[in-house]
XYZ file of C-alpha atoms in Angstrom:
678
model
C -79.569 112.521 -4.341
C -81.569 110.572 -6.946
C -81.023 106.836 -7.251
C -77.778 106.495 -9.263
C -78.682 102.883 -9.842
C -75.764 101.970 -7.579
C -75.645 99.507 -4.685
C -72.725 99.099 -2.272
C -73.280 95.727 -0.626
C -71.362 93.135 1.375
C -71.798 89.391 1.649
C -71.369 88.225 5.246
C -71.875 84.938 7.107
C -70.430 82.301 9.412
C -67.439 80.420 8.019
C -68.456 77.811 5.396
C -72.057 79.030 4.931
C -71.363 79.633 1.227
C -70.520 83.356 0.978
C -67.730 83.052 -1.552
C -69.655 80.513 -3.659
C -72.588 82.959 -3.691
C -70.215 85.772 -4.751
C -68.786 83.586 -7.532
C -72.298 82.852 -8.852
C -73.111 86.578 -8.783
C -69.957 87.258 -10.866
C -71.039 84.590 -13.345
C -74.676 85.603 -13.705
C -73.802 89.300 -14.111
C -71.357 88.464 -16.912
C -68.243 89.542 -14.973
C -66.852 85.984 -15.151
C -67.301 83.588 -18.052
C -66.412 80.580 -15.893
C -67.480 79.832 -12.350
C -64.718 79.496 -9.765
C -65.114 76.945 -6.993
C -63.728 77.461 -3.490
C -62.933 73.759 -2.954
C -60.850 73.732 -6.148
C -58.885 76.844 -5.129
C -60.262 78.674 -8.186
C -62.561 81.298 -6.614
C -62.053 84.776 -8.113
C -62.676 86.517 -4.782
C -60.252 84.250 -2.852
C -57.152 85.229 -4.819
C -54.556 85.273 -2.024
C -52.279 82.153 -2.123
C -53.186 81.358 1.509
C -56.916 81.618 0.722
C -56.480 79.149 -2.132
C -54.454 76.770 0.063
C -56.781 76.929 3.088
C -60.078 77.127 1.193
C -61.290 80.064 3.325
C -61.664 83.811 2.846
C -59.042 85.814 4.756
C -59.195 89.243 3.110
C -62.332 91.127 2.151
C -62.301 91.440 -1.654
C -64.129 94.136 -3.647
C -65.516 93.880 -7.158
C -67.987 95.706 -9.411
C -70.769 94.039 -11.426
C -73.885 95.177 -13.283
C -77.358 93.636 -13.045
C -80.399 94.897 -14.967
C -78.782 98.320 -15.440
C -77.701 98.755 -11.794
C -74.040 98.896 -10.765
C -73.333 96.688 -7.721
C -70.113 97.230 -5.773
C -69.716 93.944 -3.933
C -67.445 93.092 -0.994
C -66.997 89.412 -0.066
C -65.946 89.201 3.602
C -64.341 86.433 5.698
C -66.497 84.252 7.935
C -63.747 83.218 10.350
C -63.793 85.144 13.648
C -60.010 85.706 13.531
C -60.552 88.037 10.551
C -63.588 89.843 11.946
C -61.909 93.242 11.431
C -62.543 92.710 7.698
C -66.297 92.387 8.314
C -66.240 95.316 10.744
C -64.618 97.790 8.378
C -66.590 96.578 5.350
C -69.937 97.027 7.126
C -68.821 100.513 8.180
C -68.772 101.702 4.547
C -71.529 99.604 2.942
C -75.127 100.670 2.358
C -76.564 97.153 2.505
C -75.647 93.516 3.090
C -76.649 90.015 2.081
C -76.340 87.681 5.073
C -75.902 84.055 3.985
C -77.268 81.328 6.276
C -76.512 77.611 6.052
C -79.859 75.843 5.454
C -78.778 72.989 7.776
C -76.881 74.811 10.545
C -79.092 77.922 10.603
C -77.978 80.831 12.800
C -74.355 80.081 13.762
C -72.217 82.017 16.295
C -70.279 84.082 13.768
C -73.517 84.979 11.971
C -74.781 86.411 15.262
C -71.564 88.421 15.753
C -71.754 89.822 12.222
C -75.461 90.544 12.617
C -74.768 92.651 15.727
C -72.049 94.524 13.810
C -74.555 95.279 11.041
C -76.997 96.503 13.738
C -74.271 98.767 15.142
C -73.641 100.387 11.752
C -77.388 100.445 10.861
C -76.866 98.426 7.670
C -80.112 97.225 5.990
C -79.834 93.593 4.963
C -81.369 90.665 3.104
C -81.154 87.092 4.391
C -80.270 84.345 1.895
C -80.840 80.821 3.247
C -78.364 78.753 1.237
C -77.566 75.044 0.817
C -81.230 73.946 0.756
C -80.134 70.967 -1.367
C -78.200 69.509 1.594
C -79.423 66.629 3.797
C -81.038 68.098 6.921
C -81.778 71.509 5.364
C -85.006 73.068 6.681
C -85.966 76.548 5.455
C -88.728 77.327 7.975
C -86.629 76.065 10.912
C -83.882 78.555 9.966
C -86.477 81.353 9.682
C -87.598 80.476 13.238
C -83.977 80.529 14.478
C -83.507 84.001 12.944
C -86.512 85.271 14.847
C -85.444 83.631 18.112
C -81.663 84.223 18.092
C -81.389 87.512 16.220
C -84.564 89.077 17.599
C -85.769 90.239 14.183
C -89.040 89.974 12.269
C -88.069 87.915 9.187
C -90.199 88.722 6.115
C -90.504 85.514 4.059
C -90.511 86.422 0.332
C -89.944 82.897 -1.013
C -90.736 79.286 -0.118
C -88.738 76.243 -1.331
C -90.113 73.736 -3.826
C -88.757 70.314 -2.911
C -86.276 69.669 -0.139
C -82.760 68.296 0.313
C -81.779 66.297 -2.813
C -85.185 67.046 -4.385
C -84.858 70.857 -4.050
C -85.615 72.236 -7.506
C -87.008 75.756 -7.211
C -88.895 78.347 -5.213
C -92.244 80.068 -4.821
C -92.058 83.850 -5.361
C -94.630 85.238 -2.912
C -94.529 88.786 -4.330
C -95.575 87.653 -7.831
C -97.278 84.440 -6.587
C -95.519 82.194 -9.113
C -93.077 79.276 -9.106
C -89.503 79.518 -10.408
C -88.003 76.166 -11.412
C -84.459 75.213 -12.443
C -84.313 72.131 -14.660
C -80.567 71.339 -14.340
C -78.577 70.761 -11.164
C -75.081 71.946 -12.031
C -75.587 73.897 -15.250
C -76.422 77.604 -14.915
C -79.650 77.493 -16.959
C -82.316 80.241 -16.710
C -85.259 79.457 -14.467
C -88.682 78.582 -15.861
C -91.791 80.350 -14.576
C -94.629 77.996 -13.637
C -97.797 77.826 -11.543
C -97.417 77.197 -7.825
C -97.658 73.416 -7.146
C -101.153 72.561 -5.878
C -99.717 70.787 -2.804
C -98.080 74.044 -1.664
C -100.752 76.548 -2.659
C -102.323 76.764 0.808
C -98.918 77.326 2.487
C -98.018 79.952 -0.144
C -101.321 81.799 0.430
C -100.678 81.803 4.203
C -97.188 83.327 3.829
C -98.404 85.737 1.129
C -101.036 87.007 3.599
C -98.349 87.502 6.290
C -96.164 89.331 3.735
C -98.957 91.672 2.671
C -100.058 92.423 6.265
C -96.469 93.244 7.309
C -95.865 95.627 4.400
C -99.162 97.512 3.895
C -98.789 98.982 7.394
C -95.919 101.109 6.033
C -98.138 102.950 3.529
C -101.442 104.586 4.519
C -102.925 104.423 1.003
C -101.904 100.787 0.607
C -103.362 99.928 4.024
C -106.657 101.701 3.283
C -106.976 99.899 -0.064
C -106.144 96.539 1.564
C -108.754 97.063 4.282
C -111.245 97.783 1.488
C -110.440 94.358 0.017
C -107.933 95.322 -2.711
C -104.878 93.091 -3.140
C -101.740 95.257 -3.580
C -99.899 95.007 -6.902
C -96.455 93.413 -7.040
C -94.862 96.839 -7.693
C -96.637 98.438 -4.738
C -95.528 95.534 -2.541
C -91.919 95.871 -3.695
C -91.891 99.593 -2.851
C -93.271 98.890 0.632
C -90.766 96.040 1.188
C -87.933 98.392 0.153
C -89.096 101.057 2.610
C -89.373 98.552 5.476
C -85.967 97.010 4.685
C -84.163 100.368 4.653
C -85.618 101.529 7.997
C -85.118 98.079 9.565
C -88.773 97.178 10.168
C -88.083 93.656 8.902
C -85.502 91.592 7.021
C -86.575 89.999 3.703
C -85.733 86.282 3.555
C -84.761 84.608 0.271
C -83.496 81.109 -0.437
C -81.557 78.905 -2.800
C -78.510 76.746 -3.376
C -75.674 78.843 -4.782
C -73.562 75.758 -5.499
C -76.406 74.249 -7.574
C -77.078 77.612 -9.317
C -80.568 77.986 -7.852
C -81.912 81.272 -6.481
C -79.042 83.579 -7.538
C -80.945 85.673 -10.137
C -83.884 86.363 -7.743
C -81.302 87.334 -5.082
C -79.758 89.870 -7.497
C -83.247 91.190 -8.307
C -83.849 91.612 -4.562
C -80.554 93.524 -4.103
C -81.702 96.017 -6.746
C -85.279 96.165 -5.473
C -84.845 96.317 -1.695
C -81.349 97.452 -0.659
C -80.642 101.203 -0.557
C -78.719 103.366 -3.002
C -76.056 105.727 -1.579
C -77.768 108.575 0.242
C -80.741 106.547 1.448
C -79.014 105.582 4.701
C -77.432 107.753 7.405
C -73.704 108.529 7.330
C -71.920 108.093 10.687
C -70.293 111.486 11.283
C -70.122 114.455 13.599
C -72.038 116.330 10.912
C -75.065 115.661 8.730
C -73.756 114.672 5.302
C -75.917 114.705 2.208
C -74.593 112.338 -0.462
C -73.991 115.119 -2.985
C -71.485 114.699 -5.842
C -71.231 118.498 -6.106
C -70.437 119.125 -2.417
C -66.960 119.329 -0.825
C -65.164 115.972 -0.616
C -65.761 113.666 2.366
C -64.425 110.094 2.123
C -63.424 107.307 4.522
C -60.309 105.137 4.098
C -61.478 101.722 5.317
C -58.717 99.326 4.244
C -55.022 99.476 3.396
C -53.412 96.778 1.269
C -49.820 96.404 0.041
C -49.184 94.851 -3.343
C -46.185 94.525 -5.676
C -46.553 98.143 -6.810
C -46.960 99.846 -3.430
C -49.874 100.648 -1.176
C -53.565 100.728 -2.108
C -56.053 102.548 0.127
C -59.669 101.382 -0.283
C -61.915 104.404 0.132
C -65.656 105.086 0.206
C -66.749 108.518 -1.082
C -69.673 109.967 0.842
C -69.720 113.455 -0.696
C -68.076 115.324 -3.562
C -65.741 113.947 -6.198
C -62.127 112.827 -6.384
C -59.868 113.013 -9.431
C -56.335 111.844 -10.215
C -53.893 114.597 -9.233
C -56.159 116.122 -6.566
C -54.647 117.344 -3.300
C -56.786 116.303 -0.318
C -56.630 116.716 3.457
C -56.399 113.786 5.842
C -58.659 115.439 8.430
C -57.758 112.804 11.040
C -54.061 113.707 11.217
C -53.978 117.102 9.438
C -51.627 115.959 6.634
C -52.090 116.667 2.923
C -52.114 113.812 0.422
C -51.987 113.719 -3.393
C -54.089 111.250 -5.398
C -51.627 109.476 -7.738
C -54.032 106.914 -9.232
C -57.623 105.741 -8.814
C -58.764 102.174 -9.433
C -62.029 100.297 -9.646
C -61.260 96.884 -8.135
C -62.296 93.508 -9.508
C -60.839 91.278 -6.746
C -57.093 91.525 -7.541
C -57.599 93.082 -10.996
C -57.403 96.879 -11.197
C -59.176 99.118 -13.708
C -57.914 102.712 -13.807
C -60.421 105.528 -13.285
C -59.912 109.266 -13.905
C -62.327 110.274 -11.159
C -64.856 108.964 -8.638
C -67.999 110.569 -7.209
C -70.102 110.326 -4.046
C -71.289 106.757 -3.497
C -68.300 105.106 -5.209
C -65.851 102.674 -3.583
C -62.378 102.955 -5.131
C -58.753 102.100 -4.358
C -56.288 105.004 -4.253
C -52.566 104.652 -4.981
C -50.050 107.162 -3.658
C -51.319 107.944 -0.148
C -48.398 108.071 2.294
C -49.901 108.939 5.694
C -53.421 107.475 5.616
C -54.442 104.413 7.637
C -57.672 102.496 8.231
C -60.377 104.769 9.633
C -58.916 108.106 8.445
C -61.144 110.719 6.783
C -60.124 112.393 3.508
C -61.728 115.779 2.803
C -61.480 118.902 0.659
C -58.680 121.151 1.950
C -61.074 123.933 2.981
C -63.817 121.718 4.452
C -62.331 119.401 7.102
C -64.614 117.058 9.037
C -64.027 113.697 10.699
C -66.230 110.685 9.938
C -66.856 108.102 12.664
C -63.801 105.846 13.012
C -63.820 102.059 12.689
C -63.730 100.199 16.015
C -61.080 97.496 16.313
C -61.425 94.567 18.721
C -58.919 94.006 21.531
C -56.453 91.144 20.868
C -56.642 88.081 23.131
C -53.585 86.044 22.107
C -49.838 86.855 21.939
C -46.784 85.256 20.323
C -43.168 86.322 20.635
C -41.436 86.669 17.245
C -37.756 87.100 16.476
C -35.766 86.970 13.221
C -33.682 83.858 12.587
C -30.684 86.053 11.705
C -29.604 89.503 12.858
C -29.652 90.662 9.225
C -33.434 90.056 9.140
C -34.172 92.394 12.079
C -34.899 95.450 9.907
C -36.960 93.460 7.403
C -38.955 91.908 10.261
C -39.958 95.293 11.694
C -40.653 96.709 8.224
C -42.823 93.697 7.338
C -44.695 93.759 10.653
C -45.412 97.495 10.331
C -46.813 96.936 6.824
C -49.019 94.049 8.052
C -50.207 96.105 11.047
C -51.223 98.955 8.731
C -53.294 96.415 6.739
C -54.898 94.799 9.801
C -55.605 97.130 12.760
C -56.704 94.161 14.918
C -53.037 93.110 15.102
C -50.929 94.797 17.804
C -47.172 94.934 18.282
C -45.280 95.675 21.493
C -41.877 95.226 23.090
C -41.794 93.230 26.333
C -39.770 95.460 28.672
C -38.591 92.565 30.830
C -37.497 90.129 28.095
C -36.861 92.558 25.228
C -38.947 90.312 22.945
C -41.126 91.583 20.103
C -44.685 90.436 20.886
C -47.371 90.140 18.185
C -50.977 90.075 19.418
C -54.152 89.139 17.557
C -57.631 87.644 17.643
C -56.698 83.968 17.308
C -54.124 81.342 16.362
C -55.220 81.257 12.706
C -54.834 85.021 12.274
C -51.315 84.910 13.753
C -50.414 81.885 11.581
C -51.564 83.715 8.451
C -49.655 86.871 9.435
C -46.416 84.949 9.993
C -46.859 83.151 6.662
C -47.224 86.564 4.964
C -43.962 87.637 6.619
C -42.231 84.649 5.057
C -43.817 84.799 1.593
C -44.093 88.551 1.012
C -41.210 89.962 3.024
C -38.843 86.956 2.831
C -38.295 86.991 6.602
C -37.828 83.696 8.441
C -38.894 84.002 12.068
C -38.709 81.981 15.248
C -42.069 81.973 16.980
C -42.750 81.382 20.675
C -45.671 79.382 22.026
C -49.008 81.274 21.875
C -49.707 83.104 25.143
C -52.995 84.297 26.585
C -53.441 88.087 26.801
C -54.461 88.331 30.476
C -55.832 91.491 32.097
C -56.000 92.709 35.688
C -58.769 94.599 37.435
C -59.851 95.598 40.934
C -62.844 94.338 42.898
C -63.258 97.042 45.554
C -62.610 100.749 46.096
C -59.509 102.115 47.830
C -58.060 105.536 48.675
C -54.329 106.267 48.955
C -52.438 109.466 49.759
C -48.824 109.630 48.600
C -46.160 112.307 48.842
C -43.242 112.407 46.400
C -40.410 114.493 47.874
C -36.817 114.682 46.717
C -34.230 117.216 47.787
C -30.853 117.263 46.063
C -28.323 120.052 45.505
C -30.465 121.957 42.992
C -34.244 122.477 42.785
C -36.253 119.802 44.636
C -39.198 117.683 43.590
C -42.454 117.878 45.517
C -45.931 116.528 44.801
C -48.664 115.070 46.981
C -51.764 113.350 45.616
C -54.747 111.522 47.052
C -56.311 109.041 44.620
C -59.605 107.149 44.863
C -59.809 103.973 42.732
C -63.145 102.251 42.073
C -64.060 99.167 39.978
C -66.168 99.674 36.843
C -68.325 97.277 34.795
C -66.588 95.074 32.230
C -65.611 96.914 29.053
C -65.419 100.367 30.641
C -61.631 100.701 30.274
C -59.976 103.463 32.327
C -61.782 106.643 33.381
C -59.728 109.455 34.954
C -61.211 112.507 36.655
C -60.660 114.921 39.538
C -62.694 116.471 42.367
C -60.273 119.132 43.540
C -61.504 122.092 45.569
C -59.872 125.315 46.702
C -56.870 125.092 44.369
C -55.232 122.208 46.280
C -53.314 121.409 43.053
C -52.973 123.954 40.211
C -54.636 122.933 36.936
C -51.365 122.758 35.013
C -50.254 119.758 37.147
C -53.406 117.633 36.515
C -52.171 116.323 33.103
C -49.052 115.104 34.925
C -51.232 113.136 37.351
C -53.215 111.647 34.448
C -49.999 110.675 32.633
C -48.775 108.892 35.770
C -52.080 107.008 36.027
C -52.165 105.989 32.343
C -48.554 104.780 32.398
C -49.060 102.774 35.590
C -52.145 100.843 34.389
C -50.056 99.377 31.543
C -48.474 97.021 34.088
C -50.593 95.790 36.977
C -49.507 94.653 40.455
C -50.701 91.015 40.212
C -48.598 89.770 37.291
C -47.678 92.822 35.235
C -50.669 92.670 32.831
C -52.663 95.787 31.795
C -55.259 96.970 34.339
C -58.744 97.615 32.944
C -62.230 98.683 34.044
C -61.427 101.121 36.821
C -62.121 104.730 37.656
C -59.293 106.812 39.126
C -60.247 110.123 40.753
C -57.784 112.745 41.988
C -59.547 113.950 45.157
C -56.894 116.022 46.966
C -53.213 116.843 47.227
C -50.726 119.609 47.813
C -47.926 121.363 45.925
C -44.847 123.519 46.503
C -44.504 126.922 44.800
C -40.950 126.228 43.649
C -40.351 122.452 43.755
C -43.529 121.128 42.105
C -43.597 120.145 38.414
C -45.714 117.982 36.070
C -43.012 115.281 36.318
C -43.162 115.257 40.134
C -46.940 114.819 39.989
C -46.575 112.049 37.371
C -44.209 110.149 39.698
C -46.436 110.741 42.762
C -49.550 109.545 40.885
C -47.762 106.396 39.668
C -46.637 105.430 43.159
C -50.052 106.251 44.677
C -51.886 104.183 42.051
C -49.639 101.136 42.517
C -50.350 101.233 46.251
C -54.083 101.761 45.670
C -54.244 98.802 43.245
C -52.689 96.523 45.882
C -55.302 97.672 48.449
C -58.276 97.305 46.036
C -58.318 93.464 45.965
C -56.836 93.069 42.461
C -57.616 89.970 40.386
C -56.256 88.408 37.245
C -58.730 88.094 34.341
C -58.614 85.728 31.367
C -60.440 85.734 28.019
C -63.376 83.322 27.863
C -64.234 82.061 24.394
C -67.693 81.235 23.070
C -67.067 77.750 21.667
C -69.458 75.770 19.482
C -68.733 72.092 18.878
C -70.750 70.226 16.237
C -70.473 66.482 16.787
C -72.322 63.282 15.805
C -74.766 62.039 18.453
C -72.614 59.094 19.531
C -69.723 61.389 20.572
C -71.695 64.028 22.515
C -70.685 62.631 25.934
C -66.976 62.567 25.021
C -67.075 66.129 23.690
C -68.875 67.493 26.778
C -66.555 65.613 29.146
C -63.545 67.110 27.373
C -64.999 70.641 27.563
C -65.602 70.185 31.301
C -61.975 69.095 31.774
C -60.981 72.349 30.078
C -62.905 74.374 32.704
C -65.690 74.892 30.161
C -69.297 75.713 31.050
C -71.770 74.077 28.658
C -74.621 76.506 27.986
C -76.895 74.592 25.613
C -77.202 71.650 23.247
C -79.291 71.776 20.075
C -79.959 69.253 17.346
C -78.546 70.247 13.972
C -79.642 67.774 11.324
C -78.292 64.417 12.557
C -75.603 66.092 14.720
C -75.581 68.020 18.006
C -74.285 71.572 18.440
C -72.802 72.160 21.905
C -72.410 75.811 22.977
C -69.977 76.500 25.840
C -67.778 79.170 27.409
C -64.171 77.960 27.737
C -61.024 79.830 28.851
C -58.697 80.507 25.921
C -55.786 79.094 27.966
C -57.429 75.646 27.776
C -58.171 75.748 24.028
C -54.642 75.595 22.577
C -54.296 72.438 20.479
C -57.992 71.610 20.916
C -58.657 70.564 17.322
C -56.279 67.565 17.549
C -57.925 66.283 20.736
C -61.451 66.786 19.340
C -60.616 64.837 16.190
C -59.104 62.023 18.248
C -62.218 61.831 20.465
C -64.687 61.806 17.576
C -62.808 59.840 14.882
C -62.351 63.113 12.987
C -66.106 63.688 12.624
C -66.582 66.762 14.840
C -65.742 70.393 14.122
C -65.653 73.534 16.240
C -65.589 77.320 16.022
C -64.736 79.811 18.736
C -64.717 83.547 19.250
C -63.850 85.867 22.102
C -66.815 86.478 24.407
C -65.706 88.246 27.611
C -63.047 88.500 30.321
C -63.638 86.740 33.656
C -61.689 86.320 36.914
C -59.113 83.520 36.884
C -59.608 80.839 39.587
C -56.992 81.023 42.378
C -55.177 77.769 41.452
C -54.815 78.920 37.812
C -53.784 82.445 38.836
C -50.964 81.027 40.964
C -49.727 78.994 37.973
C -49.770 82.127 35.788
C -48.040 84.385 38.325
C -45.668 81.735 39.629
C -46.734 82.566 43.195
C -48.567 80.294 45.640
C -52.342 80.858 45.650
């Protein structure tokens, strides 16, 4: 498919690196907004949710469409907070390219790393934009070095800063070998083109040489000409940079200060020049899909959002076209859906469209049975696109309505919020009868409960946050169990022998069988598997789900008349419970990757407090005039941490945390959790 002059891009970063400010400047410079919105004033166009305005952070990914130099750019601004990582995950799944914003002082922060790995997973080409170079402690080349070291990528420096910190006033464009200068600090004035300052000419020539050597290798003709002494033209360089960016050979690095209106226009030029159009990157699917507007429809629903008028389903078209009134197939669940309305989204403003074609991102109204990750196709050409992975929740709260009359509204509201955010889970606790809401962090659960109150008018009582523990086994065990029941009528008979073995972290549950000689007929094996899968939902240590084990049905026996799938399900459940007890089971807890940024004079207090919380400090690095402490700390010990940290550091320190891995709980903690002596 020829270049439609269309770019589908996302803006991603660690919380507070300046993503939304960068998005707001893009809206202004492309003419979409006549006035710039500021995050700190609660006036950002892309942060339109009342909670986003109140908290000054992005919670929901917001989509908009702008035009720059004749190219349409569909832009998604994503949250930086780890609790809302599902928004980054599903946005990256449908985008062709991304701009990753780095804080010029902090450099590569933990959430940036997480998002970077997600972009690797979905093979999304990206540009790096090193922002906030006007801030005290900002250091462009130090951040470039951190990118190389922490992200393991070859950064391709396309620009160098002119001036630093408060004196930052422009940049050197290494492709054109010229200086771009902005004369005003806060006013969005066009840049002036000037000669490269003499004091920086040698540095610019050094980085220009590195740029040329990295790019000419991608083109035989360009390389031959360069070896013959010819300097490549700016256009030839741009084409080679584009090719290398799309295949992931390197990541172009740009710079600026979005808040001070410096570097935004060159960033937009780079989006057009280096990031791919639809069809230039692979589509994750069971089939090869060419991005063809004339082919049969293939589209992915990547986000569901409820508003005052019903449900909107954000959808990326990979092939074919979609028009209002069309009947389509949800190939994931086999149901037919009718397209009632199509919208092009500008944050929370909708513009009606009659149709959309391959490459477009639109919102559809009227879909009844489509959720995040479902594939919409032409009726006669079903196929399923790769689904969107959702992270496992690590924190639970019990919720109950304040009045009995609110019970129905509570469940209705929770189901709507769960359809919007697949990283939220809901379950009933069989022992207490409580409704338990699970998520990625305290902030995500807080925001969800606030939505229940504001949107669904449900007042809820909320229990204390609880850790989502897991159980696993540490050694292999074999158990043979016979289930035999004889009453007046037909009896029940099943005998199974199960082998359980531990698996590496993250493996989940694997079930298989090694039966020989027809010991158990094939029709009873699903019954055994059902018994296994039901039993691992509640482990033998403290009733938490059992993970990372392999269960193999190795032998057994059956009765011609008295055996049934139910008998084998019961036998397998009893056998597995016994096997789990024999396999040295342990309780596991979520460990969080915590980063504390504190002034130098409070480093000792912060580390001492982390140690008291069973934390393991992994490294300390200088960050401007502060110290960043990286540690692994059990989630159980992190509740209420922010209050303690502020008290220890006179309110001058901050922290971020994200789930890292599950690890065995020490015996004295396990006994406190289970209520049994260690």
